XYZ file of C-alpha atoms in Angstrom:
738
model
C 21.491 -20.626 -23.907
C 18.406 -20.908 -26.559
C 21.060 -22.264 -29.108
C 22.306 -24.934 -26.665
C 18.880 -26.122 -25.390
C 18.002 -26.035 -29.141
C 20.742 -28.163 -30.021
C 20.376 -30.736 -27.321
C 17.026 -31.200 -28.656
C 18.115 -31.815 -32.179
C 20.727 -34.277 -31.085
C 19.595 -35.541 -27.815
C 22.761 -35.022 -26.035
C 22.771 -32.702 -23.156
C 26.238 -31.341 -24.242
C 25.927 -31.191 -27.902
C 28.935 -30.682 -29.928
C 30.339 -26.785 -31.226
C 28.968 -27.667 -34.712
C 25.684 -28.667 -33.538
C 25.580 -25.241 -31.221
C 26.786 -23.067 -34.010
C 23.791 -24.575 -36.526
C 21.519 -23.897 -33.871
C 22.873 -20.424 -33.311
C 22.447 -19.021 -36.984
C 18.382 -20.263 -36.635
C 18.068 -18.678 -33.317
C 19.494 -15.283 -34.553
C 17.483 -15.403 -37.378
C 13.754 -16.878 -36.009
C 13.952 -16.006 -32.295
C 15.600 -12.326 -31.541
C 13.373 -9.019 -32.129
C 14.938 -5.551 -30.936
C 14.032 -1.958 -30.875
C 16.299 1.081 -30.466
C 15.653 4.685 -31.450
C 19.080 5.152 -33.097
C 19.300 3.593 -36.339
C 23.334 3.599 -35.854
C 22.810 1.297 -32.571
C 20.265 -1.051 -35.049
C 23.047 -1.353 -37.651
C 25.602 -2.096 -34.927
C 23.278 -4.659 -33.389
C 22.727 -6.563 -36.811
C 26.459 -6.548 -37.424
C 27.081 -8.293 -33.729
C 24.042 -10.959 -34.169
C 25.712 -11.631 -37.849
C 29.322 -12.354 -36.261
C 28.081 -14.131 -33.198
C 25.979 -16.627 -35.584
C 28.243 -16.675 -38.295
C 28.317 -20.468 -40.063
C 30.963 -21.461 -42.800
C 29.375 -21.811 -46.099
C 26.202 -20.279 -45.491
C 24.782 -16.639 -45.815
C 24.161 -14.248 -43.041
C 20.614 -14.173 -41.908
C 17.803 -11.865 -42.782
C 17.132 -9.298 -39.873
C 15.517 -6.172 -41.434
C 12.052 -7.554 -39.775
C 13.402 -8.350 -36.638
C 15.956 -5.750 -35.772
C 14.346 -2.401 -36.353
C 14.686 1.417 -35.698
C 11.904 3.517 -33.974
C 10.798 4.702 -30.721
C 9.174 1.916 -28.682
C 7.619 4.208 -26.557
C 5.568 6.232 -29.306
C 3.052 4.259 -31.218
C -0.393 3.232 -31.392
C -1.640 -0.297 -30.359
C -4.885 -2.158 -31.614
C -6.950 -1.023 -28.711
C -6.233 2.695 -29.129
C -6.737 2.781 -32.884
C -10.172 1.021 -32.299
C -10.932 3.929 -30.055
C -10.243 6.409 -32.582
C -8.546 9.615 -32.090
C -9.330 11.054 -28.492
C -9.814 14.824 -28.258
C -7.188 14.637 -25.152
C -4.919 14.668 -28.351
C -5.538 18.279 -28.887
C -3.930 20.704 -26.160
C -1.510 23.498 -27.206
C 2.038 22.797 -27.690
C 4.872 25.311 -28.004
C 4.005 27.283 -31.302
C 0.287 26.421 -31.347
C -2.428 28.792 -31.485
C -4.867 27.961 -28.927
C -8.000 29.205 -30.480
C -6.948 26.511 -33.534
C -6.577 23.762 -30.777
C -9.949 24.520 -29.508
C -11.601 24.627 -32.506
C -9.756 21.018 -33.633
C -10.809 19.545 -30.251
C -14.232 20.484 -30.965
C -13.995 18.948 -34.456
C -12.586 15.722 -33.520
C -15.366 15.390 -30.648
C -18.112 15.622 -33.795
C -16.094 13.294 -36.415
C -15.912 10.691 -33.639
C -19.647 10.091 -33.145
C -21.165 7.348 -34.749
C -18.060 6.550 -36.792
C -16.435 3.692 -34.851
C -18.396 0.683 -35.773
C -16.799 1.211 -39.229
C -13.379 -0.204 -37.945
C -13.512 -3.467 -36.653
C -14.103 -5.699 -39.613
C -11.254 -3.545 -41.008
C -8.927 -4.485 -38.898
C -9.769 -8.229 -38.494
C -9.478 -8.643 -42.247
C -6.053 -6.249 -42.645
C -4.352 -7.989 -39.874
C -5.105 -11.201 -40.920
C -3.817 -10.676 -44.255
C -0.442 -9.111 -42.935
C -0.014 -11.823 -40.380
C -0.078 -14.465 -43.253
C 1.992 -12.654 -45.465
C 4.705 -12.173 -42.713
C 4.401 -16.136 -41.993
C 4.852 -16.994 -45.501
C 8.143 -14.782 -45.443
C 9.015 -16.417 -41.962
C 8.663 -19.858 -43.617
C 11.152 -19.118 -46.521
C 14.688 -20.426 -46.154
C 17.789 -18.652 -45.842
C 20.160 -21.327 -46.592
C 22.063 -19.874 -49.417
C 22.402 -16.286 -50.795
C 19.439 -16.864 -53.676
C 17.064 -17.709 -50.700
C 18.440 -15.033 -48.442
C 17.602 -12.636 -51.475
C 14.297 -14.124 -52.407
C 13.473 -13.551 -48.348
C 14.223 -9.828 -48.798
C 12.202 -9.445 -51.899
C 9.187 -10.931 -50.034
C 9.286 -8.810 -46.926
C 10.045 -5.509 -49.187
C 6.901 -6.703 -50.904
C 4.765 -6.912 -48.115
C 6.230 -3.289 -46.926
C 4.840 -2.313 -50.040
C 1.635 -3.763 -50.220
C -1.279 -1.499 -50.028
C -2.529 -3.133 -46.494
C 0.529 -2.785 -45.034
C 1.180 0.928 -46.040
C -2.333 1.545 -45.298
C -2.359 -0.118 -41.873
C 1.103 2.040 -40.712
C -0.292 5.225 -42.217
C -3.559 5.178 -40.158
C -1.391 4.341 -36.819
C 0.978 7.035 -37.999
C -2.083 9.572 -38.563
C -3.546 8.793 -35.313
C -0.356 9.655 -33.147
C 0.552 12.601 -35.517
C -2.943 14.157 -34.361
C -1.237 14.723 -30.759
C 2.057 16.458 -32.268
C 1.073 18.026 -35.578
C 1.246 21.936 -35.584
C -2.116 23.638 -35.077
C -1.499 27.239 -36.667
C -3.881 28.900 -39.004
C -3.241 27.658 -42.631
C -1.702 24.109 -41.091
C -3.572 20.828 -42.203
C -5.973 19.495 -39.801
C -4.987 16.166 -38.294
C -7.970 14.970 -36.619
C -10.524 11.922 -36.139
C -11.592 12.380 -39.626
C -8.053 12.299 -41.191
C -7.457 9.433 -39.579
C -10.570 7.518 -40.564
C -9.721 8.767 -44.083
C -6.396 7.470 -44.022
C -7.609 3.787 -43.007
C -10.291 3.960 -45.704
C -9.215 6.046 -48.740
C -5.523 7.115 -48.136
C -5.856 8.905 -51.802
C -8.483 10.931 -50.337
C -6.502 12.364 -47.801
C -4.829 15.910 -49.130
C -1.577 16.060 -49.851
C -0.216 18.479 -47.214
C -2.043 16.403 -44.399
C -0.084 13.559 -45.615
C 3.004 15.105 -45.946
C 2.594 16.425 -42.263
C 2.133 12.765 -41.100
C 5.099 11.407 -42.780
C 6.941 14.481 -41.154
C 5.514 13.813 -37.532
C 6.650 9.856 -38.129
C 9.916 10.657 -39.116
C 10.620 13.331 -36.552
C 9.194 11.380 -33.745
C 9.903 7.718 -34.783
C 6.458 6.518 -34.314
C 6.820 2.899 -33.860
C 3.672 0.345 -33.879
C 4.552 -3.004 -32.128
C 1.819 -4.685 -33.746
C 2.402 -4.059 -37.405
C 6.341 -3.960 -36.868
C 6.348 -7.556 -35.401
C 3.787 -9.190 -36.945
C 4.964 -12.549 -36.247
C 4.394 -11.837 -32.677
C 0.855 -9.931 -32.726
C -1.133 -11.151 -35.426
C -3.817 -13.440 -35.313
C -1.478 -16.281 -35.602
C 1.095 -15.175 -33.256
C 1.836 -15.598 -29.716
C -0.196 -12.361 -28.481
C 3.389 -10.687 -26.986
C 7.166 -12.181 -26.938
C 7.814 -14.989 -24.775
C 10.934 -12.972 -23.308
C 11.354 -9.435 -23.049
C 15.043 -8.189 -21.940
C 16.095 -4.590 -21.494
C 17.942 -1.675 -19.692
C 16.161 1.344 -20.678
C 17.110 4.976 -20.151
C 16.588 6.252 -16.772
C 15.824 9.787 -18.209
C 12.617 12.676 -16.728
C 10.595 13.386 -20.192
C 11.509 16.991 -19.618
C 12.841 19.390 -21.281
C 15.760 21.738 -19.440
C 16.910 24.738 -21.275
C 20.208 24.518 -19.124
C 20.731 20.955 -20.942
C 19.967 22.489 -24.212
C 22.027 25.360 -24.293
C 24.970 23.894 -22.656
C 26.883 22.822 -25.550
C 25.269 25.600 -28.149
C 25.559 28.745 -25.795
C 27.251 28.226 -22.588
C 27.049 31.564 -21.165
C 23.596 31.470 -21.287
C 23.181 28.165 -19.790
C 25.283 29.054 -16.822
C 22.824 32.270 -16.137
C 20.493 32.048 -13.100
C 16.787 31.345 -14.026
C 14.877 34.582 -14.451
C 17.670 36.039 -16.767
C 18.219 33.135 -18.420
C 14.700 33.184 -19.540
C 15.292 36.978 -20.346
C 18.097 36.379 -22.518
C 16.441 33.269 -24.236
C 13.838 35.594 -25.338
C 16.372 37.984 -27.040
C 17.399 35.232 -28.973
C 14.457 35.927 -31.325
C 16.635 39.144 -32.609
C 20.156 38.310 -31.760
C 20.258 34.749 -32.894
C 17.029 33.708 -35.065
C 18.410 30.225 -35.976
C 19.350 29.371 -32.366
C 15.803 30.560 -31.312
C 14.446 28.232 -34.126
C 16.349 25.430 -32.776
C 15.379 25.822 -29.267
C 11.434 25.990 -30.231
C 11.935 23.014 -32.459
C 13.832 21.069 -29.239
C 10.762 22.415 -26.858
C 8.291 21.376 -29.229
C 9.507 17.904 -29.608
C 9.870 17.517 -26.065
C 6.552 18.482 -25.269
C 5.205 16.335 -27.970
C 6.844 13.273 -26.567
C 5.288 14.248 -23.192
C 2.217 14.749 -24.433
C 2.207 11.185 -26.378
C 3.154 9.314 -23.039
C 0.525 11.213 -20.760
C -2.108 11.826 -22.950
C -2.224 8.769 -25.361
C -3.623 6.225 -22.885
C -0.802 3.409 -23.840
C 0.429 4.517 -20.364
C -2.402 4.474 -17.996
C -0.436 3.331 -14.873
C 3.422 5.255 -15.647
C 2.063 8.166 -17.901
C 1.764 10.723 -15.209
C 3.067 12.719 -12.626
C 7.011 13.307 -13.408
C 7.365 10.869 -16.010
C 10.653 8.863 -16.409
C 11.356 6.967 -19.421
C 12.258 3.979 -17.238
C 8.640 3.673 -15.744
C 6.864 3.665 -19.092
C 9.408 1.404 -20.638
C 8.815 -1.286 -17.829
C 4.848 -0.462 -18.800
C 5.611 -1.067 -22.176
C 7.788 -4.658 -21.783
C 5.041 -5.703 -19.262
C 2.311 -5.314 -21.914
C 4.350 -6.451 -24.575
C 5.061 -9.865 -22.869
C 3.041 -13.182 -23.877
C 0.585 -14.504 -21.294
C 3.044 -17.177 -19.948
C 6.550 -15.347 -20.962
C 8.775 -13.342 -18.574
C 10.329 -9.732 -18.583
C 13.478 -8.981 -17.247
C 14.339 -5.127 -17.004
C 16.982 -3.332 -14.956
C 15.383 -0.141 -13.573
C 15.957 2.183 -10.672
C 14.547 0.836 -7.632
C 11.703 3.509 -7.322
C 9.737 1.382 -9.706
C 8.668 -0.292 -6.320
C 8.805 2.622 -3.992
C 8.024 5.737 -5.547
C 4.736 7.682 -5.918
C 4.852 7.904 -9.342
C 4.974 4.433 -9.961
C 2.884 3.225 -7.583
C -0.304 2.416 -9.626
C 2.217 0.228 -11.807
C 3.669 -1.829 -8.947
C 0.337 -2.224 -7.334
C -1.088 -3.505 -10.520
C 1.980 -6.140 -11.280
C 1.595 -7.212 -7.588
C -2.202 -7.360 -7.556
C -2.149 -9.619 -10.738
C 0.557 -11.764 -9.308
C 2.921 -11.077 -11.778
C 5.782 -9.837 -9.736
C 8.435 -12.804 -9.766
C 11.631 -11.189 -8.082
C 13.077 -7.485 -7.149
C 16.547 -7.730 -6.608
C 17.801 -4.194 -5.577
C 21.484 -3.069 -5.855
C 23.438 -0.195 -4.349
C 25.933 1.243 -7.127
C 28.620 1.346 -4.378
C 31.030 -1.422 -6.494
C 30.219 0.122 -9.055
C 28.163 -1.968 -11.172
C 27.648 0.994 -13.564
C 30.414 3.175 -14.381
C 29.175 7.104 -14.360
C 26.391 6.322 -12.151
C 26.743 7.736 -8.522
C 27.585 5.431 -6.121
C 24.745 5.754 -3.694
C 22.305 5.186 -6.888
C 20.283 2.318 -6.056
C 18.896 0.121 -9.234
C 16.886 -3.146 -9.245
C 16.611 -6.030 -11.523
C 12.719 -6.498 -11.947
C 11.199 -9.851 -13.156
C 7.680 -10.333 -14.159
C 5.522 -12.876 -14.941
C 3.229 -13.246 -18.005
C -0.547 -12.854 -17.030
C -1.484 -16.534 -17.210
C 1.764 -17.562 -15.371
C 0.870 -16.140 -11.832
C 3.604 -16.235 -8.870
C 1.999 -16.549 -5.378
C 5.076 -15.396 -3.762
C 7.790 -12.960 -5.173
C 11.771 -12.941 -4.217
C 13.369 -9.822 -2.742
C 16.786 -8.625 -1.954
C 17.630 -5.198 -0.902
C 21.261 -3.237 -0.628
C 23.098 -5.909 -2.360
C 26.669 -4.780 -4.007
C 27.312 -7.630 -6.315
C 25.298 -10.430 -8.100
C 26.895 -12.828 -5.688
C 25.235 -10.998 -2.572
C 21.893 -12.738 -3.955
C 22.956 -16.333 -3.038
C 23.222 -15.202 0.646
C 20.273 -16.879 2.188
C 19.506 -13.875 4.790
C 19.419 -10.969 2.510
C 17.244 -13.004 0.307
C 13.321 -13.475 0.985
C 10.128 -13.634 -0.392
C 6.728 -11.529 0.081
C 3.300 -12.423 -1.036
C 0.702 -9.795 -2.671
C -1.040 -10.209 1.083
C 2.089 -9.283 2.785
C 2.707 -6.199 0.580
C -1.208 -4.917 1.088
C -0.284 -5.376 4.839
C 2.918 -3.508 4.788
C 1.612 -0.662 2.467
C -2.149 -0.832 2.185
C -2.639 2.293 0.294
C -0.264 1.912 -2.571
C 0.993 -1.490 -2.768
C 4.689 -0.555 -3.100
C 7.662 -2.223 -1.996
C 9.286 -2.126 1.437
C 12.973 -1.843 1.423
C 14.084 -5.027 3.844
C 18.008 -5.348 4.348
C 17.593 -9.187 5.572
C 14.978 -11.777 5.936
C 14.844 -11.092 9.794
C 13.835 -7.549 8.956
C 11.012 -8.404 6.472
C 9.618 -10.829 9.436
C 9.666 -8.399 12.031
C 8.246 -5.641 10.185
C 5.214 -8.212 9.099
C 4.746 -8.316 12.831
C 4.808 -4.877 13.654
C 2.275 -4.172 11.047
C -0.030 -7.362 12.230
C -0.164 -5.376 15.639
C -0.111 -1.881 14.517
C -2.425 -0.065 12.056
C -0.872 2.550 9.544
C -0.884 6.289 10.417
C -3.734 7.065 7.315
C -5.365 4.126 5.626
C -7.233 5.422 2.771
C -10.821 4.511 2.016
C -11.798 3.901 5.762
C -13.713 6.400 7.322
C -11.776 5.566 10.740
C -8.535 4.902 9.173
C -6.970 8.354 10.449
C -7.386 8.407 13.941
C -4.928 10.893 14.702
C -6.935 13.409 12.355
C -3.627 14.194 10.606
C -3.903 16.897 7.684
C -0.772 16.799 5.699
C 0.745 20.168 4.463
C 3.814 20.396 2.172
C 5.487 22.954 4.360
C 3.867 26.601 4.053
C 6.668 28.133 1.711
C 8.290 26.592 -1.424
C 11.967 27.904 -1.241
C 12.084 28.510 -5.068
C 8.400 29.278 -6.235
C 7.941 31.565 -3.298
C 11.443 33.405 -3.080
C 9.742 36.501 -3.788
C 8.292 36.538 -0.405
C 11.380 36.326 1.796
C 13.332 39.001 3.019
C 16.898 38.981 4.266
C 18.048 40.680 8.047
C 20.014 43.551 5.691
C 16.985 44.574 4.000
C 14.714 44.174 6.861
C 17.053 46.436 8.652
C 17.662 48.982 6.074
C 14.029 49.587 6.086
C 14.009 50.379 9.590
C 12.738 47.407 11.456
C 13.787 46.096 14.361
C 14.883 42.792 15.716
C 12.806 41.189 18.845
C 14.318 37.873 19.278
C 14.013 36.276 15.695
C 11.301 38.773 14.708
C 11.623 41.691 13.022
C 9.028 44.577 14.113
C 8.148 47.862 12.308
C 5.234 49.700 13.593
C 2.113 47.379 13.258
C 4.351 44.986 10.697
C 5.945 41.791 11.419
C 8.007 39.150 9.575
C 8.173 35.787 11.130
C 11.421 33.623 10.957
C 11.324 31.122 7.829
C 12.207 27.744 9.666
C 14.132 25.196 6.945
C 14.180 21.456 7.638
C 18.003 21.751 9.209
C 17.125 23.978 11.534
C 15.048 21.628 14.336
C 15.652 17.930 14.972
C 14.144 15.551 17.693
C 12.894 17.322 20.567
C 14.831 20.310 19.636
C 13.708 23.222 17.771
C 17.026 25.211 18.113
C 19.178 22.577 16.483
C 20.350 25.097 13.722
C 21.312 28.794 13.749
C 22.206 31.002 10.680
C 23.868 33.221 12.859
C 26.366 30.894 13.736
C 27.411 30.181 10.509
C 30.687 31.638 9.127
C 31.878 31.921 5.404
C 34.018 28.695 6.001
C 31.056 26.835 7.108
C 29.872 24.097 4.398
C 26.919 25.864 2.734
C 24.735 22.786 2.996
C 24.789 22.249 7.159
C 24.784 24.522 9.835
C 27.166 24.334 12.661
C 25.870 22.506 15.963
C 24.534 25.028 18.496
C 26.511 25.312 21.448
C 25.726 23.670 24.824
C 25.364 27.307 26.607
C 22.959 28.433 24.132
C 20.728 25.581 24.471
C 21.141 25.853 28.180
C 19.670 29.677 28.005
C 15.799 29.466 27.539
C 15.756 32.995 26.061
C 17.982 32.048 23.171
C 16.157 31.708 19.922
C 17.766 30.452 16.169
C 18.195 33.048 13.571
C 16.778 32.109 9.865
C 18.308 32.787 6.614
C 15.074 34.466 5.761
C 11.732 36.135 7.152
C 8.264 36.355 5.770
C 5.415 39.279 6.439
C 3.161 37.489 8.999
C -0.314 38.384 7.054
C 1.637 35.768 4.355
C 2.348 32.986 7.063
C -1.139 33.400 8.487
C -3.010 32.978 5.154
C -1.576 29.482 4.551
C -1.059 28.110 7.892
C -3.938 25.723 9.169
C -3.231 26.326 12.691
C -3.567 29.769 14.500
C -0.621 31.633 14.039
C 0.315 31.864 17.772
C 0.660 28.088 18.113
C 3.277 25.679 17.866
C 3.870 23.424 14.520
C 4.270 20.064 14.481
C 6.734 18.623 11.215
C 8.455 15.691 10.013
C 11.598 16.769 7.851
C 11.423 15.229 4.264
C 15.134 14.865 3.210
C 16.163 11.838 4.864
C 18.106 8.546 4.050
C 17.852 4.923 5.565
C 21.591 4.875 5.849
C 21.400 7.849 8.226
C 21.726 7.358 12.045
C 17.868 8.096 12.361
C 15.251 8.364 9.491
C 12.464 9.863 10.822
C 13.095 13.139 12.078
C 9.932 14.934 13.853
C 10.339 18.445 15.286
C 8.242 20.760 17.515
C 8.685 24.342 16.661
C 7.053 27.857 17.251
C 4.875 30.105 15.579
C 7.015 30.798 12.510
C 6.961 30.042 8.935
C 7.923 26.694 7.346
C 9.953 25.887 4.416
C 8.639 22.887 2.087
C 11.421 20.571 3.099
C 9.565 20.660 6.752
C 6.356 19.129 5.853
C 3.487 19.550 8.717
C 1.395 16.790 9.957
C -1.425 18.970 11.490
C -3.147 16.545 13.718
C -6.426 17.519 14.973
C -5.639 16.445 18.598
C -2.521 16.877 21.017
C 1.073 16.455 19.451
C 2.572 15.147 22.459
C 2.176 11.408 22.215
C 2.407 11.336 18.398
C 5.613 13.273 18.508
C 7.019 10.893 20.581
C 6.123 7.731 18.577
C 7.660 9.394 15.565
C 10.827 10.370 17.569
C 11.344 6.239 18.825
C 13.768 3.957 17.966
C 11.241 1.363 16.702
C 9.191 3.720 14.583
C 12.607 5.078 12.988
C 13.095 0.987 12.527
C 9.847 0.770 10.695
C 10.447 4.182 8.243
C 13.885 2.612 7.340
C 12.500 -0.313 5.832
C 10.382 2.166 3.670
C 12.532 4.816 2.708
C 14.278 3.598 -0.727
C 15.463 7.003 -1.698
C 16.356 10.617 -0.117
C 12.766 11.839 0.218
C 10.094 10.690 3.326
C 7.228 11.424 0.945
C 3.591 11.580 2.518
C 2.648 8.666 1.168
C 5.429 6.696 2.761
C 4.432 8.547 6.207
C 0.815 7.582 5.611
C 1.533 3.795 5.680
C 4.131 3.974 8.692
C 2.883 1.990 11.661
C 1.709 4.266 14.339
C 0.285 3.553 17.897
C -3.497 5.195 17.765
C -4.551 7.567 20.242
C -6.633 5.297 22.443
C -3.743 2.948 22.835
C -2.283 5.758 25.254
C -5.119 6.046 27.557
C -5.020 2.745 29.663
C -2.772 2.415 32.533
C 1.033 1.356 31.498
C 2.579 -1.971 32.160
C 5.539 -0.006 33.736
C 3.964 2.576 35.618
C 1.099 3.333 37.780
C -0.449 6.068 35.650
C -1.837 6.211 31.913
C 0.694 5.954 29.219
C -0.339 9.467 27.896
C 0.377 10.740 31.306
C 3.729 9.220 31.838
C 5.067 10.002 27.829
C 3.403 13.581 28.157
C 5.564 14.664 31.077
C 8.685 13.215 29.134
C 8.156 15.091 25.930
C 7.648 18.181 27.665
C 10.411 18.363 29.572
C 12.371 17.337 26.278
C 10.600 19.635 24.288
C 10.182 22.807 26.322
C 13.505 24.192 26.825
C 13.090 27.927 25.749
C 10.261 30.671 26.294
C 9.263 30.441 22.535
C 7.509 27.190 22.798
C 5.490 27.974 26.071
C 2.101 27.370 23.494
C 3.041 23.908 23.423
C 3.588 23.626 27.186
C 0.410 25.306 27.698
C -1.136 22.958 25.578
C -0.182 20.380 28.089
C -1.575 22.194 31.221
C 1.789 23.544 32.161
C 2.329 27.176 32.775
C 6.093 27.030 34.780
C 9.146 28.027 33.094
C 11.051 25.926 30.673
C 12.996 23.406 31.454
C 17.016 23.267 31.781
C 18.750 21.494 29.058
C 20.997 18.883 30.705
C 22.221 16.668 28.209
C 22.829 13.469 30.880
C 19.161 13.842 31.648
C 17.647 13.896 28.214
C 19.415 11.086 27.325
C 17.762 9.058 29.990
C 14.315 10.599 28.874
C 15.099 9.773 25.353
C 16.043 5.911 26.470
C 12.927 5.760 28.698
C 10.376 6.617 25.414
C 12.264 4.340 23.319
C 11.920 1.330 25.651
C 8.363 2.257 26.521
C 7.692 2.316 22.760
C 9.132 -0.886 22.300
C 6.508 -2.170 24.824
C 3.811 -0.154 23.281
C 4.602 -2.265 19.666
C 5.026 -5.467 21.178
C 8.416 -5.968 20.432
C 9.949 -9.108 22.311
C 13.413 -8.176 24.069
C 15.425 -10.611 21.576
C 14.164 -8.546 18.710
C 14.759 -5.514 20.628
């Protein structure tokens, strides 16, 4: 496309001849394109492909050594980072490090930094100007014949071998090496002092320190964009690329033992967690080479993570569970020129997830978001990627090219879907601030109508929790990530067989032995809307799907004494130590695992005094839970939730930004009855919820001391429909929109 436009400008013809395009194509390949890959073979294949694409009879292949380069585009320094010296945060113990040595080096680094920074500015300016001028001279050379190409190669080699260039690269490598170099007794110290010496007088740096820096640069593939692409970032450059394109890897920056050993020792990889870790320790004696390889890869992965998180290069995405797609997106956003554009293929989580909210809020707040087109891989577009996986085409603008309104499309399956006017719509930064005031993340609308309806809802109804507002939490909600993690707290869990063997007796679904009690551990799959007896492990048989519990029979639900049995139980003192309400009272949770494609996405549940797993987070409202439970169970609330849920987790940051009718709105007389909305709603929630004796504390909370209500499916359907209708009124939804 660039070559055709260039040929059109040169010839004055909108449809230039193939010969003119071919001639322009060679110039574009030789002068306009840049690329990075961590794999040297990929770099060579790229150059070969470009040469084949741009081959012109009678002319030699273009010189591309300074354009298509090998290295890790995520691991490197920037002029701003270098100007501030080696940070103390570089000194964190990695696998194999001596913690005492790390502490000593951190103190030494801090002392070396004081009073030394003013030396660097003039050095940087002079060096960068000198290097940029040399690079510009290389670019100005012709490559029309073989002799000219050889001359260009020679001049570039001279530039790379120059004292100024080698010193600049070595100093930047030293800065990065300070984060990952071995910190042990006798190992060369790589600190701010080493970095300063490498900039001023490399020959004065001890040979072992120089060797360590070179080894780290080779192992980690340090690549410093401003030194690699002098034509783009030098003083005479464009302050970035005009266009940045990429489909970066989508991988967690996390070392996994199972993946490492899968090819090297499959029998070890297949062991369960604790046994696998014990077997790995045995490798020290049984297979020292495999142990050494394991330690090497573990440290390399920790080094990658440490540089991404602690170097300061990725302040927006280098936190939490870092994924390469997120830090690549931030790197690309920083690499583009002030008037340029970025186009990147990344998971849709870049716009909807908690770990990337700071990045997305930043590009939205700066009006840099041009478009986000979301796809489900159902076709599939990407073979080998799960068909339910969601990715997007994200387009960002340079900082001097603001976009007042960004274009969006979601749930597309083919690129042709983007031409559907109903699927494609615009949202402004103010719209995103209205819908997600805390995070500025993106909602997930299927149609233009969904977008307009949702904006209307948020203009009328506040979010559950508005951060930074003293009155922004009217329900007094206090989130709690369940009570027990199903993995890390598993040592606290007891099975029925274990408790029975110890002489405990089962009373309902509580095991008792003298003064000791073990409370049932509720999992999310055991509860549903107005039904705390939705799933029962006692009904599960060997033929049942392992991830599902069978439906509870109607006869069981109509028995007010019937209680469901869990998989595990937890000692009562352990529950009391973590629950934030008196243990004898009911709990209010909201199922975490959800999908916007299911019948319902928001599934709140009121349950008795039990232990709770981490997939059923608790809300712990300070006031009564009845109207809030009804609101979160309503159809209109679920509709709003579906516009926010882009993955399979209904995380707290999503819940906090959902539109919830505030408690004061329930006090006035409802338009459809003679009582207050609270009274009308509470009597229906009571009848739907209180169907068994183990929720008597909830009934008492509503002032009811009678027996549980009978489970009548037809009656329950009517009550649910009435509540849905009431909340459509409370949310101000017009009949046609309903």
